[in-house]
Structure formats: C-alpha cells, structure tokens
PDB file of C-alpha atoms in Angstrom:
ATOM      1  CA  UNK A  13       0.000   0.000   0.000  1.00  0.00           C
ATOM      2  CA  UNK A  14       1.121   3.551  -0.732  1.00  0.00           C
ATOM      3  CA  UNK A  15       1.718   5.134   2.683  1.00  0.00           C
ATOM      4  CA  UNK A  16       2.348   8.695   1.486  1.00  0.00           C
ATOM      5  CA  UNK A  17       0.966  11.262   3.909  1.00  0.00           C
ATOM      6  CA  UNK A  18       0.439   8.741   6.700  1.00  0.00           C
ATOM      7  CA  UNK A  19       2.161   8.819  10.093  1.00  0.00           C
ATOM      8  CA  UNK A  20       3.345   5.572  11.668  1.00  0.00           C
ATOM      9  CA  UNK A  21       4.846   5.003  15.123  1.00  0.00           C
ATOM     10  CA  UNK A  22       7.048   1.915  15.493  1.00  0.00           C
ATOM     11  CA  UNK A  23       8.413   1.003  18.899  1.00  0.00           C
ATOM     12  CA  UNK A  24      11.846  -0.603  18.949  1.00  0.00           C
ATOM     13  CA  UNK A  25      12.704   0.676  15.461  1.00  0.00           C
ATOM     14  CA  UNK A  26      16.466   0.863  16.037  1.00  0.00           C
ATOM     15  CA  UNK A  27      17.148  -2.802  15.190  1.00  0.00           C
ATOM     16  CA  UNK A  28      15.635  -6.128  14.186  1.00  0.00           C
ATOM     17  CA  UNK A  29      11.980  -6.398  13.252  1.00  0.00           C
ATOM     18  CA  UNK A  30      11.180  -2.830  14.218  1.00  0.00           C
ATOM     19  CA  UNK A  31      13.898  -1.419  12.012  1.00  0.00           C
ATOM     20  CA  UNK A  32      12.888  -3.610   9.057  1.00  0.00           C
ATOM     21  CA  UNK A  33       9.242  -2.620   9.494  1.00  0.00           C
ATOM     22  CA  UNK A  34      10.052   1.077   9.787  1.00  0.00           C
ATOM     23  CA  UNK A  35      12.329   1.048   6.737  1.00  0.00           C
ATOM     24  CA  UNK A  36       9.732  -0.551   4.497  1.00  0.00           C
ATOM     25  CA  UNK A  37       7.000   1.810   5.660  1.00  0.00           C
ATOM     26  CA  UNK A  38       9.281   4.789   5.068  1.00  0.00           C
ATOM     27  CA  UNK A  39      10.166   3.430   1.613  1.00  0.00           C
ATOM     28  CA  UNK A  40       6.461   3.426   0.809  1.00  0.00           C
ATOM     29  CA  UNK A  41       6.114   7.077   1.790  1.00  0.00           C
ATOM     30  CA  UNK A  42       5.125   7.039   5.467  1.00  0.00           C
ATOM     31  CA  UNK A  43       6.381   9.520   8.023  1.00  0.00           C
ATOM     32  CA  UNK A  44       7.902   7.092  10.518  1.00  0.00           C
ATOM     33  CA  UNK A  45       8.319   8.040  14.163  1.00  0.00           C
ATOM     34  CA  UNK A  46      10.844   5.674  15.713  1.00  0.00           C
ATOM     35  CA  UNK A  47      10.050   5.250  19.407  1.00  0.00           C
ATOM     36  CA  UNK A  48      13.399   4.107  20.812  1.00  0.00           C
ATOM     37  CA  UNK A  49      15.588   4.326  23.897  1.00  0.00           C
ATOM     38  CA  UNK A  50      18.566   5.599  21.891  1.00  0.00           C
ATOM     39  CA  UNK A  51      17.522   8.008  19.095  1.00  0.00           C
ATOM     40  CA  UNK A  52      21.028   8.068  17.593  1.00  0.00           C
ATOM     41  CA  UNK A  53      20.540   4.429  16.557  1.00  0.00           C
ATOM     42  CA  UNK A  54      17.430   5.341  14.556  1.00  0.00           C
ATOM     43  CA  UNK A  55      18.582   8.576  12.963  1.00  0.00           C
ATOM     44  CA  UNK A  56      17.189   7.570   9.547  1.00  0.00           C
ATOM     45  CA  UNK A  57      13.697   8.154  10.983  1.00  0.00           C
ATOM     46  CA  UNK A  58      12.012  10.792  13.114  1.00  0.00           C
ATOM     47  CA  UNK A  59      13.524   9.296  16.259  1.00  0.00           C
ATOM     48  CA  UNK A  60      12.125  10.131  19.683  1.00  0.00           C
ATOM     49  CA  UNK A  61      12.968   8.824  23.139  1.00  0.00           C
ATOM     50  CA  UNK A  62      10.758   6.082  24.571  1.00  0.00           C
ATOM     51  CA  UNK A  63      11.662   3.677  27.364  1.00  0.00           C
ATOM     52  CA  UNK A  64       8.762   1.272  27.765  1.00  0.00           C
ATOM     53  CA  UNK A  65      10.264   0.089  31.052  1.00  0.00           C
ATOM     54  CA  UNK A  66       9.451   3.479  32.585  1.00  0.00           C
ATOM     55  CA  UNK A  67       5.851   4.709  32.536  1.00  0.00           C
ATOM     56  CA  UNK A  68       7.022   8.298  33.035  1.00  0.00           C
ATOM     57  CA  UNK A  69       8.936   8.001  29.751  1.00  0.00           C
ATOM     58  CA  UNK A  70       5.822   6.576  28.069  1.00  0.00           C
ATOM     59  CA  UNK A  71       3.779   9.555  29.221  1.00  0.00           C
ATOM     60  CA  UNK A  72       6.425  12.038  28.100  1.00  0.00           C
ATOM     61  CA  UNK A  73       6.659  10.427  24.662  1.00  0.00           C
ATOM     62  CA  UNK A  74       2.877  10.411  24.193  1.00  0.00           C
ATOM     63  CA  UNK A  75       2.629  14.052  25.263  1.00  0.00           C
ATOM     64  CA  UNK A  76       5.101  14.952  22.519  1.00  0.00           C
ATOM     65  CA  UNK A  77       3.065  13.342  19.723  1.00  0.00           C
ATOM     66  CA  UNK A  78       1.062  16.233  18.282  1.00  0.00           C
ATOM     67  CA  UNK A  79       0.328  14.940  14.783  1.00  0.00           C
ATOM     68  CA  UNK A  80      -2.522  12.574  13.881  1.00  0.00           C
ATOM     69  CA  UNK A  81      -1.385   8.939  13.926  1.00  0.00           C
ATOM     70  CA  UNK A  82      -2.460   6.425  11.287  1.00  0.00           C
ATOM     71  CA  UNK A  83      -0.647   3.293  12.504  1.00  0.00           C
ATOM     72  CA  UNK A  84       0.884   2.292  15.830  1.00  0.00           C
ATOM     73  CA  UNK A  85       3.119  -0.787  15.755  1.00  0.00           C
ATOM     74  CA  UNK A  86       3.725  -2.142  19.267  1.00  0.00           C
ATOM     75  CA  UNK A  87       6.862  -4.069  18.365  1.00  0.00           C
ATOM     76  CA  UNK A  88       9.589  -3.471  20.973  1.00  0.00           C
ATOM     77  CA  UNK A  89      10.356  -6.316  23.314  1.00  0.00           C
ATOM     78  CA  UNK A  90      12.933  -7.867  25.601  1.00  0.00           C
ATOM     79  CA  UNK A  91      13.488 -11.438  26.752  1.00  0.00           C
ATOM     80  CA  UNK A  92      15.926 -13.964  28.239  1.00  0.00           C
ATOM     81  CA  UNK A  93      16.937 -11.594  31.008  1.00  0.00           C
ATOM     82  CA  UNK A  94      17.546 -12.039  34.729  1.00  0.00           C
ATOM     83  CA  UNK A  95      14.827 -10.712  37.005  1.00  0.00           C
ATOM     84  CA  UNK A  96      14.879  -6.927  37.069  1.00  0.00           C
ATOM     85  CA  UNK A  97      12.329  -4.317  38.038  1.00  0.00           C
ATOM     86  CA  UNK A  98      10.986  -1.416  36.042  1.00  0.00           C
ATOM     87  CA  UNK A  99      11.099   2.182  37.235  1.00  0.00           C
ATOM     88  CA  UNK A 100       7.698   1.607  38.844  1.00  0.00           C
ATOM     89  CA  UNK A 101       8.655  -1.726  40.444  1.00  0.00           C
ATOM     90  CA  UNK A 102       7.145  -4.231  38.001  1.00  0.00           C
ATOM     91  CA  UNK A 103       9.029  -7.194  36.517  1.00  0.00           C
ATOM     92  CA  UNK A 104      10.821  -5.667  33.534  1.00  0.00           C
ATOM     93  CA  UNK A 105       9.918  -8.128  30.774  1.00  0.00           C
ATOM     94  CA  UNK A 106       6.204  -7.807  31.560  1.00  0.00           C
ATOM     95  CA  UNK A 107       6.562  -4.054  32.035  1.00  0.00           C
ATOM     96  CA  UNK A 108       8.346  -3.501  28.725  1.00  0.00           C
ATOM     97  CA  UNK A 109       6.512  -5.936  26.490  1.00  0.00           C
ATOM     98  CA  UNK A 110       3.007  -5.376  27.822  1.00  0.00           C
ATOM     99  CA  UNK A 111       2.435  -2.644  30.432  1.00  0.00           C
ATOM    100  CA  UNK A 112       4.429  -0.022  28.516  1.00  0.00           C
ATOM    101  CA  UNK A 113       2.571  -0.785  25.291  1.00  0.00           C
ATOM    102  CA  UNK A 114      -0.790  -0.811  27.091  1.00  0.00           C
ATOM    103  CA  UNK A 115      -0.099   2.661  28.488  1.00  0.00           C
ATOM    104  CA  UNK A 116       1.290   3.965  25.187  1.00  0.00           C
ATOM    105  CA  UNK A 117      -1.750   2.749  23.247  1.00  0.00           C
ATOM    106  CA  UNK A 118      -4.181   4.298  25.696  1.00  0.00           C
ATOM    107  CA  UNK A 119      -2.360   7.614  25.755  1.00  0.00           C
ATOM    108  CA  UNK A 120      -2.229   7.824  21.943  1.00  0.00           C
ATOM    109  CA  UNK A 121      -5.757   6.651  21.219  1.00  0.00           C
ATOM    110  CA  UNK A 122      -7.149  10.172  20.933  1.00  0.00           C
ATOM    111  CA  UNK A 123      -4.421  10.936  18.332  1.00  0.00           C
ATOM    112  CA  UNK A 124      -5.486   8.074  16.041  1.00  0.00           C
ATOM    113  CA  UNK A 125      -7.331   9.092  12.876  1.00  0.00           C
ATOM    114  CA  UNK A 126     -11.001   8.128  12.740  1.00  0.00           C
ATOM    115  CA  UNK A 127     -10.999   7.682   8.960  1.00  0.00           C
ATOM    116  CA  UNK A 128     -11.545   3.932   8.911  1.00  0.00           C
ATOM    117  CA  UNK A 129      -7.936   3.164   7.937  1.00  0.00           C
ATOM    118  CA  UNK A 130      -6.142   3.590  11.273  1.00  0.00           C
ATOM    119  CA  UNK A 131      -4.861   0.502  13.011  1.00  0.00           C
ATOM    120  CA  UNK A 132      -2.861  -0.704  15.984  1.00  0.00           C
ATOM    121  CA  UNK A 133      -0.616  -3.733  15.479  1.00  0.00           C
ATOM    122  CA  UNK A 134       0.595  -5.832  18.412  1.00  0.00           C
ATOM    123  CA  UNK A 135       3.626  -8.006  17.635  1.00  0.00           C
ATOM    124  CA  UNK A 136       3.240 -11.311  19.426  1.00  0.00           C
ATOM    125  CA  UNK A 137       4.807 -14.740  19.553  1.00  0.00           C
ATOM    126  CA  UNK A 138       3.392 -18.167  18.786  1.00  0.00           C
ATOM    127  CA  UNK A 139       4.926 -19.300  22.073  1.00  0.00           C
ATOM    128  CA  UNK A 140       1.906 -17.823  23.853  1.00  0.00           C
ATOM    129  CA  UNK A 141       0.168 -21.207  23.394  1.00  0.00           C
ATOM    130  CA  UNK A 142       2.473 -22.724  26.019  1.00  0.00           C
ATOM    131  CA  UNK A 143       1.101 -20.559  28.847  1.00  0.00           C
ATOM    132  CA  UNK A 144      -2.534 -20.781  29.893  1.00  0.00           C
ATOM    133  CA  UNK A 145      -2.701 -18.266  32.762  1.00  0.00           C
ATOM    134  CA  UNK A 146      -1.077 -15.008  33.820  1.00  0.00           C
ATOM    135  CA  UNK A 147       0.362 -14.219  37.284  1.00  0.00           C
ATOM    136  CA  UNK A 148      -1.631 -10.992  37.562  1.00  0.00           C
ATOM    137  CA  UNK A 149      -1.401 -10.915  41.352  1.00  0.00           C
ATOM    138  CA  UNK A 150       2.424 -10.924  41.260  1.00  0.00           C
ATOM    139  CA  UNK A 151       3.555  -8.302  38.730  1.00  0.00           C
ATOM    140  CA  UNK A 152       6.959  -7.977  40.406  1.00  0.00           C
ATOM    141  CA  UNK A 153       7.598 -11.760  40.171  1.00  0.00           C
ATOM    142  CA  UNK A 154       8.370 -11.912  43.865  1.00  0.00           C
ATOM    143  CA  UNK A 155       7.058 -15.456  44.250  1.00  0.00           C
ATOM    144  CA  UNK A 156       9.313 -16.955  41.604  1.00  0.00           C
ATOM    145  CA  UNK A 157      10.886 -16.036  38.300  1.00  0.00           C
ATOM    146  CA  UNK A 158      11.696 -17.840  35.066  1.00  0.00           C
ATOM    147  CA  UNK A 159      13.143 -16.059  32.024  1.00  0.00           C
ATOM    148  CA  UNK A 160      11.122 -18.186  29.648  1.00  0.00           C
ATOM    149  CA  UNK A 161       7.825 -17.853  31.506  1.00  0.00           C
ATOM    150  CA  UNK A 162       8.317 -14.112  31.899  1.00  0.00           C
ATOM    151  CA  UNK A 163       8.708 -13.680  28.132  1.00  0.00           C
ATOM    152  CA  UNK A 164       5.885 -16.021  27.133  1.00  0.00           C
ATOM    153  CA  UNK A 165       3.581 -14.484  29.736  1.00  0.00           C
ATOM    154  CA  UNK A 166       4.258 -10.994  28.444  1.00  0.00           C
ATOM    155  CA  UNK A 167       3.459 -12.108  24.892  1.00  0.00           C
ATOM    156  CA  UNK A 168       0.260 -13.826  26.004  1.00  0.00           C
ATOM    157  CA  UNK A 169      -0.751 -10.597  27.748  1.00  0.00           C
ATOM    158  CA  UNK A 170       0.007  -8.567  24.625  1.00  0.00           C
ATOM    159  CA  UNK A 171      -2.138 -10.896  22.508  1.00  0.00           C
ATOM    160  CA  UNK A 172      -5.051 -10.894  24.966  1.00  0.00           C
ATOM    161  CA  UNK A 173      -4.844  -7.091  25.082  1.00  0.00           C
ATOM    162  CA  UNK A 174      -4.839  -6.752  21.290  1.00  0.00           C
ATOM    163  CA  UNK A 175      -7.967  -8.884  20.943  1.00  0.00           C
ATOM    164  CA  UNK A 176      -9.798  -7.161  23.791  1.00  0.00           C
ATOM    165  CA  UNK A 177      -8.912  -3.713  22.477  1.00  0.00           C
ATOM    166  CA  UNK A 178     -10.527  -4.547  19.149  1.00  0.00           C
ATOM    167  CA  UNK A 179     -13.680  -5.779  20.896  1.00  0.00           C
ATOM    168  CA  UNK A 180     -13.915  -2.558  22.921  1.00  0.00           C
ATOM    169  CA  UNK A 181     -13.259  -0.332  19.918  1.00  0.00           C
ATOM    170  CA  UNK A 182     -16.029  -2.066  17.988  1.00  0.00           C
ATOM    171  CA  UNK A 183     -18.486  -1.724  20.875  1.00  0.00           C
ATOM    172  CA  UNK A 184     -17.644   1.980  21.086  1.00  0.00           C
ATOM    173  CA  UNK A 185     -18.119   2.415  17.331  1.00  0.00           C
ATOM    174  CA  UNK A 186     -14.534   3.574  16.764  1.00  0.00           C
ATOM    175  CA  UNK A 187     -13.272   2.806  13.206  1.00  0.00           C
ATOM    176  CA  UNK A 188      -9.813   1.728  14.393  1.00  0.00           C
ATOM    177  CA  UNK A 189      -8.585  -1.824  13.941  1.00  0.00           C
ATOM    178  CA  UNK A 190      -6.536  -3.657  16.550  1.00  0.00           C
ATOM    179  CA  UNK A 191      -4.640  -6.590  15.025  1.00  0.00           C
ATOM    180  CA  UNK A 192      -2.131  -9.150  16.267  1.00  0.00           C
ATOM    181  CA  UNK A 193       0.756 -10.475  14.175  1.00  0.00           C
ATOM    182  CA  UNK A 194       3.875 -12.553  14.723  1.00  0.00           C
ATOM    183  CA  UNK A 195       7.112 -13.002  12.747  1.00  0.00           C
ATOM    184  CA  UNK A 196       7.700 -16.704  13.313  1.00  0.00           C
ATOM    185  CA  UNK A 197      11.366 -17.453  14.045  1.00  0.00           C
ATOM    186  CA  UNK A 198      13.186 -14.206  13.261  1.00  0.00           C
ATOM    187  CA  UNK A 199      16.953 -13.933  13.030  1.00  0.00           C
ATOM    188  CA  UNK A 200      17.185 -10.803  15.168  1.00  0.00           C
ATOM    189  CA  UNK A 201      19.547  -9.629  17.932  1.00  0.00           C
ATOM    190  CA  UNK A 202      17.104 -10.595  20.704  1.00  0.00           C
ATOM    191  CA  UNK A 203      17.044 -14.197  19.496  1.00  0.00           C
ATOM    192  CA  UNK A 204      20.785 -14.355  18.872  1.00  0.00           C
ATOM    193  CA  UNK A 205      22.323 -12.673  21.927  1.00  0.00           C
ATOM    194  CA  UNK A 206      21.464 -15.315  24.519  1.00  0.00           C
ATOM    195  CA  UNK A 207      23.461 -15.490  27.755  1.00  0.00           C
ATOM    196  CA  UNK A 208      24.292 -19.228  27.769  1.00  0.00           C
ATOM    197  CA  UNK A 209      26.370 -21.190  25.295  1.00  0.00           C
ATOM    198  CA  UNK A 210      23.750 -23.953  25.196  1.00  0.00           C
ATOM    199  CA  UNK A 211      21.009 -21.424  24.470  1.00  0.00           C
ATOM    200  CA  UNK A 212      22.998 -19.867  21.650  1.00  0.00           C
ATOM    201  CA  UNK A 213      23.728 -23.293  20.140  1.00  0.00           C
ATOM    202  CA  UNK A 214      20.058 -24.310  20.270  1.00  0.00           C
ATOM    203  CA  UNK A 215      18.946 -21.005  18.783  1.00  0.00           C
ATOM    204  CA  UNK A 216      21.490 -21.256  15.964  1.00  0.00           C
ATOM    205  CA  UNK A 217      19.964 -24.602  14.948  1.00  0.00           C
ATOM    206  CA  UNK A 218      16.455 -23.104  14.969  1.00  0.00           C
ATOM    207  CA  UNK A 219      17.559 -20.105  12.957  1.00  0.00           C
ATOM    208  CA  UNK A 220      19.291 -22.328  10.404  1.00  0.00           C
ATOM    209  CA  UNK A 221      16.228 -24.535   9.941  1.00  0.00           C
ATOM    210  CA  UNK A 222      13.183 -22.248  10.263  1.00  0.00           C
ATOM    211  CA  UNK A 223      14.574 -18.744  10.852  1.00  0.00           C
ATOM    212  CA  UNK A 224      14.033 -15.761   8.576  1.00  0.00           C
ATOM    213  CA  UNK A 225      16.031 -12.536   8.270  1.00  0.00           C
ATOM    214  CA  UNK A 226      14.332  -9.495   9.751  1.00  0.00           C
ATOM    215  CA  UNK A 227      13.153  -8.034   6.432  1.00  0.00           C
ATOM    216  CA  UNK A 228      11.244 -11.224   5.600  1.00  0.00           C
ATOM    217  CA  UNK A 229      10.088 -11.883   9.153  1.00  0.00           C
ATOM    218  CA  UNK A 230       8.526  -8.403   9.138  1.00  0.00           C
ATOM    219  CA  UNK A 231       6.152  -9.266   6.273  1.00  0.00           C
ATOM    220  CA  UNK A 232       3.216 -10.326   8.524  1.00  0.00           C
ATOM    221  CA  UNK A 233       3.644  -7.150  10.586  1.00  0.00           C
ATOM    222  CA  UNK A 234       3.618  -5.006   7.454  1.00  0.00           C
ATOM    223  CA  UNK A 235       0.561  -6.872   6.173  1.00  0.00           C
ATOM    224  CA  UNK A 236      -1.278  -6.212   9.445  1.00  0.00           C
ATOM    225  CA  UNK A 237      -0.222  -2.559   9.396  1.00  0.00           C
ATOM    226  CA  UNK A 238      -1.230  -1.758   5.819  1.00  0.00           C
ATOM    227  CA  UNK A 239      -3.372  -4.312   3.988  1.00  0.00           C
ATOM    228  CA  UNK A 240      -7.142  -3.681   3.928  1.00  0.00           C
ATOM    229  CA  UNK A 241      -7.702  -7.452   3.918  1.00  0.00           C
ATOM    230  CA  UNK A 242      -6.014  -7.951   7.307  1.00  0.00           C
ATOM    231  CA  UNK A 243      -8.642  -9.034   9.826  1.00  0.00           C
ATOM    232  CA  UNK A 244      -8.824  -8.425  13.581  1.00  0.00           C
ATOM    233  CA  UNK A 245      -9.186 -11.694  15.452  1.00  0.00           C
ATOM    234  CA  UNK A 246      -6.657 -13.571  13.300  1.00  0.00           C
ATOM    235  CA  UNK A 247      -3.156 -14.431  14.468  1.00  0.00           C
ATOM    236  CA  UNK A 248      -1.313 -13.114  11.422  1.00  0.00           C
ATOM    237  CA  UNK A 249       1.995 -14.837  10.768  1.00  0.00           C
ATOM    238  CA  UNK A 250       4.141 -16.889   8.371  1.00  0.00           C
ATOM    239  CA  UNK A 251       4.056 -20.502   7.404  1.00  0.00           C
ATOM    240  CA  UNK A 252       6.562 -22.729   9.178  1.00  0.00           C
ATOM    241  CA  UNK A 253       8.662 -23.379   6.061  1.00  0.00           C
ATOM    242  CA  UNK A 254      11.369 -20.719   6.014  1.00  0.00           C
ATOM    243  CA  UNK A 255      11.278 -20.243   2.218  1.00  0.00           C
ATOM    244  CA  UNK A 256       7.512 -19.593   2.217  1.00  0.00           C
ATOM    245  CA  UNK A 257       6.739 -15.896   2.794  1.00  0.00           C
ATOM    246  CA  UNK A 258       2.975 -16.182   2.403  1.00  0.00           C
ATOM    247  CA  UNK A 259       0.989 -14.661   5.268  1.00  0.00           C
ATOM    248  CA  UNK A 260      -1.203 -17.071   7.204  1.00  0.00           C
ATOM    249  CA  UNK A 261      -4.305 -16.058   9.190  1.00  0.00           C
ATOM    250  CA  UNK A 262      -4.061 -18.459  12.113  1.00  0.00           C
ATOM    251  CA  UNK A 263      -6.701 -19.215  14.725  1.00  0.00           C
ATOM    252  CA  UNK A 264      -6.321 -17.902  18.273  1.00  0.00           C
ATOM    253  CA  UNK A 265      -6.147 -20.530  21.017  1.00  0.00           C
ATOM    254  CA  UNK A 266      -9.311 -20.438  23.178  1.00  0.00           C
ATOM    255  CA  UNK A 267      -7.534 -19.455  26.403  1.00  0.00           C
ATOM    256  CA  UNK A 268      -6.132 -16.295  24.763  1.00  0.00           C
ATOM    257  CA  UNK A 269      -9.586 -15.281  23.513  1.00  0.00           C
ATOM    258  CA  UNK A 270     -11.206 -15.732  26.941  1.00  0.00           C
ATOM    259  CA  UNK A 271     -13.123 -12.517  27.759  1.00  0.00           C
ATOM    260  CA  UNK A 272     -12.863 -13.201  31.501  1.00  0.00           C
ATOM    261  CA  UNK A 273      -9.068 -13.262  31.339  1.00  0.00           C
ATOM    262  CA  UNK A 274      -9.128 -10.172  29.119  1.00  0.00           C
ATOM    263  CA  UNK A 275     -11.296  -8.219  31.553  1.00  0.00           C
ATOM    264  CA  UNK A 276      -9.049  -9.114  34.485  1.00  0.00           C
ATOM    265  CA  UNK A 277      -5.882  -8.269  32.562  1.00  0.00           C
ATOM    266  CA  UNK A 278      -7.349  -4.928  31.478  1.00  0.00           C
ATOM    267  CA  UNK A 279      -8.309  -4.005  35.048  1.00  0.00           C
ATOM    268  CA  UNK A 280      -4.874  -4.939  36.384  1.00  0.00           C
ATOM    269  CA  UNK A 281      -3.133  -2.964  33.619  1.00  0.00           C
ATOM    270  CA  UNK A 282      -5.275   0.112  34.283  1.00  0.00           C
ATOM    271  CA  UNK A 283      -4.453  -0.071  37.974  1.00  0.00           C
ATOM    272  CA  UNK A 284      -0.728  -0.570  37.337  1.00  0.00           C
ATOM    273  CA  UNK A 285      -0.326   2.181  34.734  1.00  0.00           C
ATOM    274  CA  UNK A 286      -2.997   4.686  35.747  1.00  0.00           C
ATOM    275  CA  UNK A 287      -4.155   4.877  32.100  1.00  0.00           C
ATOM    276  CA  UNK A 288      -7.826   4.757  31.137  1.00  0.00           C
ATOM    277  CA  UNK A 289      -8.713   4.359  27.458  1.00  0.00           C
ATOM    278  CA  UNK A 290     -10.707   7.148  25.798  1.00  0.00           C
ATOM    279  CA  UNK A 291     -12.809   4.828  23.654  1.00  0.00           C
ATOM    280  CA  UNK A 292     -15.379   7.513  22.869  1.00  0.00           C
ATOM    281  CA  UNK A 293     -12.891   9.558  20.857  1.00  0.00           C
ATOM    282  CA  UNK A 294     -12.736  12.696  22.976  1.00  0.00           C
ATOM    283  CA  UNK A 295      -9.748  14.999  23.171  1.00  0.00           C
ATOM    284  CA  UNK A 296      -8.852  14.787  26.854  1.00  0.00           C
ATOM    285  CA  UNK A 297      -5.860  12.588  27.704  1.00  0.00           C
ATOM    286  CA  UNK A 298      -7.216   9.152  28.727  1.00  0.00           C
ATOM    287  CA  UNK A 299      -5.737   9.257  32.214  1.00  0.00           C
ATOM    288  CA  UNK A 300      -7.576   8.986  35.500  1.00  0.00           C
ATOM    289  CA  UNK A 301      -6.286   9.361  39.026  1.00  0.00           C
ATOM    290  CA  UNK A 302      -2.793  10.364  40.120  1.00  0.00           C
ATOM    291  CA  UNK A 303      -0.944   8.179  37.626  1.00  0.00           C
ATOM    292  CA  UNK A 304       0.829   4.823  37.864  1.00  0.00           C
ATOM    293  CA  UNK A 305       1.388   3.306  41.258  1.00  0.00           C
ATOM    294  CA  UNK A 306       4.990   3.299  42.374  1.00  0.00           C
ATOM    295  CA  UNK A 307       6.138   0.177  44.125  1.00  0.00           C
ATOM    296  CA  UNK A 308       9.051  -0.231  46.448  1.00  0.00           C
ATOM    297  CA  UNK A 309      11.699  -2.226  44.543  1.00  0.00           C
ATOM    298  CA  UNK A 310      12.060  -5.759  45.826  1.00  0.00           C
ATOM    299  CA  UNK A 311      15.370  -7.523  46.208  1.00  0.00           C
ATOM    300  CA  UNK A 312      16.528  -9.743  43.368  1.00  0.00           C
TER     301      UNK A 312
END
C-alpha cells in the first residue's frame, strides 16, 4: 500500500523487526516516528525517546506526539533476562513488552485518525500457546521467576490485550482496527544474543532450519499494518517453512480469547499504569487518578 501522507509510530525501530518494518513503511512514503531508547541508533527516521520500562517516559513520549497517527506498531520487546524491576517496580519483561505498550496505546488513542484506515498492530509470539494463565497478582515476580515464563507471559498478555482492544473499539463504534501479528522465528539480535552457550547453540539450529532474516520476518507485521484485507481476530503470521513468505491467518487458542481473562488483565493494567482508554474519541488525555502506582523495589 502507498503510505504517502500517513504517520506511523514503530516502537523498537532501532534494530531487528522494528527497524525492518520502519524502513519498508518509510520506503512506501510514510512519516515514521521511531520510538526508541537511543535516538542516535534510529537517525534515519524521526527518532524520539521512549523507554517502555518506565511509565514516566511513556507519558512524556505520548505528550510529545502532536500529529494525527495512522498506525501504531507495538513491536519493541525484551526477553531472556535475569529478574529486574521497572522504574515503577514491576518485573521488567512484563513491564516492557506489555504494560508499557498498554499505556502507550491508551495515551495515543485520541491521536489516532477516525478515517476507517487507522490501526494498531501488536507483535506477538506463537509461544503464547504454552502458557494458559497469567500471574496478575504478582507483577513484580516476587514469588518466583523464570526467564522463559516471563517472556511467554508478556506475549500472552500482549495478545489478549490486542484482541480485547478490538472488541472494545467495535463496541464503542470507533473505526480503528486492533490486530495481532507474529514473525515466526526471526533472526534478530534478541534471538541471537542469549546469555548461555547452550542457548545460543540451540537457537542457531532453529535459525538455520526455520529462521528468517528481519526483512522477511517483518512481512506479517507489514501486512497487518497496511493491507485492507487484514482481519482483527486472526493471528497473522508466516508458514513454518522458512522459504515460504505467504501470510497465514491463524486461529487464536481459546484461552487467549477468553473474555474473563481479558477483563481481568485490562483491570490490572489500568491499575498498574494509571491509564484509562478514551474509547469515545474525545480529546482529553485518557488518564484517571494520580498516575501509575509506584512500588518499592524488591530484592533480586
């Protein structure tokens, strides 16, 4: 699709999938705002500071977006990290991959165009199928921590959020699509820079057999961001065969489409971030109360 005259925000656009997505959208004429921690690494775009691990940074970034937004790509993510806490005291993988994007989306919703073409894309992972529940009563991971579970849980939360956001937008009559997409196995820095030798060896085998370079792994994300045929409610991604770049509209596992889980996740995220979504399309910032709760950092 010709993207001339359209404004796109891509989180994590300084490397990997985000960079590949942003470059292709810019090539097709979009004004790309790269939401990154280090703007110097994304100087080819309109780079602005965003640290999703700090809700104050999310609010500052959103306040600086004055132009109408056509597409928001919630792409940035971290994984395979020791337990750390965000600026507000939440486990960092969950805070970065989900809570930061939840707050960013809510704060930018009144900037999204209501022309029927605007969309929000949430970049997920097929690994979400391996986790059925979310530890929503332990957002600091004080009762136990696993690198793998932290990452998969954050991606499950992002998927549940993307589906629930679309349901709420439709009920409110807002002509904005919320879609979920995944890249399959992408040969990106996050998947390559693992801390253990065994992990790196295992990942190198996966990348050699089913992995795709970032520019090809970004195809489902670009499809979700631009193609009129992309449908909310599908899990948009590639086929397993690495040479096959066709986009596949996969079914969502029932536990991720559970409205009860979605409602609980939404309530917890609102409480954690202090962000309320302006689904009626008003102009006031969608924030209620004094802002995100600050937690005392726990040891670990």
